Amino acid sequence: MASVDLSYYYGYEAEQFSFYRIPKRIFTDRRFATISTDAKLLYGILLDRMSLSMKNGWHDDQGRVYIIFTLEDVAETLGYKTEKAIKLFNELDTKKGVGLIERVRQGQGRASLIYVKNFAGERQTSPKPKSRPRKNRGQDFG
């Protein structure tokens, strides 16, 4: 078999296959229909930061993982002004938004801790089905 002449990764090129993962359900679940696409993107970025926090052992005395991601970090990462970053945080926050994150102030001059909530772990109540599900009949393949 002939060898293919490929080049190496240099510097930041290694990050070209690094992606933010955004749960599909955040786009399809009615509870989040009022959130802007930018806020959904921010949620995906915050989820990504969670893995770094877990690696670094950033958890509180209850074992909950938190992140530190300032307004300036959001503005720089997404290319927005600080006012837009504030708006996006407010859309996600438990006090002003839908509750996908909870921010806990640390005191003047210190960054807030951010707890990214696990919306998939919440039990959902759904209406009773109107009819029983049909039994799955055996299917012949082949």
Coordinates of C-alpha atoms in Angstrom, one line a residue:
M1 CA 0.0 0.0 0.0
A2 CA 1.4 3.4 -0.9
S3 CA 2.0 6.0 1.8
V4 CA 0.1 9.2 1.6
D5 CA 2.1 12.4 2.2
L6 CA 0.2 14.3 4.9
S7 CA 1.2 17.4 6.8
Y8 CA 1.5 17.8 10.6
Y9 CA -0.7 19.9 12.9
Y10 CA 1.0 23.1 14.1
G11 CA -0.1 25.4 16.9
Y12 CA -3.8 26.3 16.8
E13 CA -4.5 23.9 13.8
A14 CA -4.9 21.1 16.3
E15 CA -8.1 22.9 17.6
Q16 CA -9.8 22.8 14.2
F17 CA -11.7 19.6 15.3
S18 CA -12.7 21.0 18.6
F19 CA -16.5 21.6 18.7
Y20 CA -19.1 23.0 21.0
R21 CA -21.9 20.5 21.6
I22 CA -25.4 21.9 22.0
P23 CA -28.1 19.4 23.0
K24 CA -30.8 19.1 20.2
R25 CA -33.5 19.0 22.8
I26 CA -32.8 22.7 23.7
F27 CA -34.1 23.5 20.3
T28 CA -37.1 21.2 20.3
D29 CA -38.3 21.3 23.9
R30 CA -41.2 23.9 24.2
R31 CA -39.9 25.0 27.6
F32 CA -37.0 26.7 25.8
A33 CA -38.8 28.1 22.8
T34 CA -38.5 31.7 24.1
I35 CA -34.7 31.6 24.4
S36 CA -32.8 33.2 21.6
T37 CA -30.4 31.1 19.4
D38 CA -27.5 33.1 20.9
A39 CA -28.5 32.1 24.4
K40 CA -28.7 28.4 23.3
L41 CA -25.2 28.7 21.9
L42 CA -24.0 30.2 25.1
Y43 CA -25.5 27.3 27.0
G44 CA -23.5 24.9 24.8
I45 CA -20.4 26.8 25.5
L46 CA -21.1 26.7 29.3
L47 CA -21.7 23.0 29.0
D48 CA -18.2 22.7 27.4
R49 CA -16.7 24.6 30.2
M50 CA -18.2 22.1 32.7
S51 CA -15.8 19.4 31.5
L52 CA -12.9 21.6 32.3
S53 CA -14.3 22.4 35.7
M54 CA -14.8 18.7 36.4
K55 CA -11.2 18.0 35.4
N56 CA -10.0 20.7 37.8
G57 CA -12.2 19.5 40.7
W58 CA -14.3 22.7 40.8
H59 CA -17.2 21.6 42.9
D60 CA -18.9 23.0 46.0
D61 CA -19.4 21.3 49.3
Q62 CA -22.5 19.6 48.0
G63 CA -20.6 18.1 45.1
R64 CA -22.2 20.3 42.4
V65 CA -19.8 21.3 39.6
Y66 CA -19.6 25.0 38.9
I67 CA -17.8 27.1 36.3
I68 CA -16.4 30.6 36.2
F69 CA -17.2 32.4 33.0
T70 CA -17.4 36.1 33.2
L71 CA -19.4 38.6 31.1
E72 CA -16.1 39.6 29.5
D73 CA -15.4 36.0 28.6
V74 CA -18.8 35.7 27.0
A75 CA -18.3 38.9 25.1
E76 CA -14.9 37.9 23.9
T77 CA -15.9 34.3 22.9
L78 CA -19.0 35.3 21.0
G79 CA -17.8 38.6 19.7
Y80 CA -20.5 40.6 21.5
K81 CA -20.5 43.7 23.7
T82 CA -20.9 43.3 27.4
E83 CA -24.6 44.4 27.3
K84 CA -25.4 41.5 24.9
A85 CA -23.6 39.1 27.2
I86 CA -25.7 40.3 30.2
K87 CA -28.9 39.8 28.1
L88 CA -27.9 36.2 27.2
F89 CA -27.0 35.3 30.8
N90 CA -30.4 36.8 31.9
E91 CA -32.2 34.6 29.4
L92 CA -30.6 31.5 30.9
D93 CA -30.6 32.4 34.6
T94 CA -32.9 31.0 37.2
K95 CA -33.9 34.5 38.5
K96 CA -34.6 36.3 35.3
G97 CA -34.8 33.5 32.6
V98 CA -35.7 29.9 32.1
G99 CA -33.4 28.4 34.7
L100 CA -30.8 26.7 32.7
I101 CA -28.1 28.3 34.8
E102 CA -27.8 29.6 38.4
R103 CA -25.4 32.4 39.2
V104 CA -24.1 32.8 42.7
R105 CA -22.4 36.0 43.6
Q106 CA -19.0 35.7 45.4
G107 CA -18.7 39.3 46.5
Q108 CA -17.5 42.5 45.1
G109 CA -14.7 42.2 42.6
R110 CA -15.0 38.4 42.4
A111 CA -16.6 36.5 39.5
S112 CA -19.9 34.7 40.1
L113 CA -20.0 30.9 40.3
I114 CA -22.2 29.5 37.5
Y115 CA -24.0 26.2 38.0
V116 CA -25.1 24.8 34.6
K117 CA -28.4 23.0 35.2
N118 CA -29.1 19.5 33.7
F119 CA -32.5 20.0 32.1
A120 CA -32.5 16.5 30.6
G121 CA -32.5 15.0 34.2
E122 CA -35.7 16.6 35.1
R123 CA -38.8 14.4 35.2
Q124 CA -41.3 15.6 32.8
T125 CA -45.0 15.1 33.2
S126 CA -46.8 14.2 30.0
P127 CA -50.5 13.7 29.4
K128 CA -51.8 10.2 29.5
P129 CA -51.9 8.5 26.2
K130 CA -55.4 8.4 24.7
S131 CA -55.0 4.8 23.6
R132 CA -52.8 2.0 24.6
P133 CA -49.6 1.5 22.6
R134 CA -49.9 -1.3 20.0
K135 CA -47.9 -4.5 20.7
N136 CA -44.9 -4.8 18.5
R137 CA -45.6 -7.7 16.2
G138 CA -42.7 -9.9 15.2
Q139 CA -41.3 -9.0 11.8
D140 CA -39.7 -11.3 9.4
F141 CA -36.5 -10.1 7.8
G142 CA -34.7 -11.9 5.1

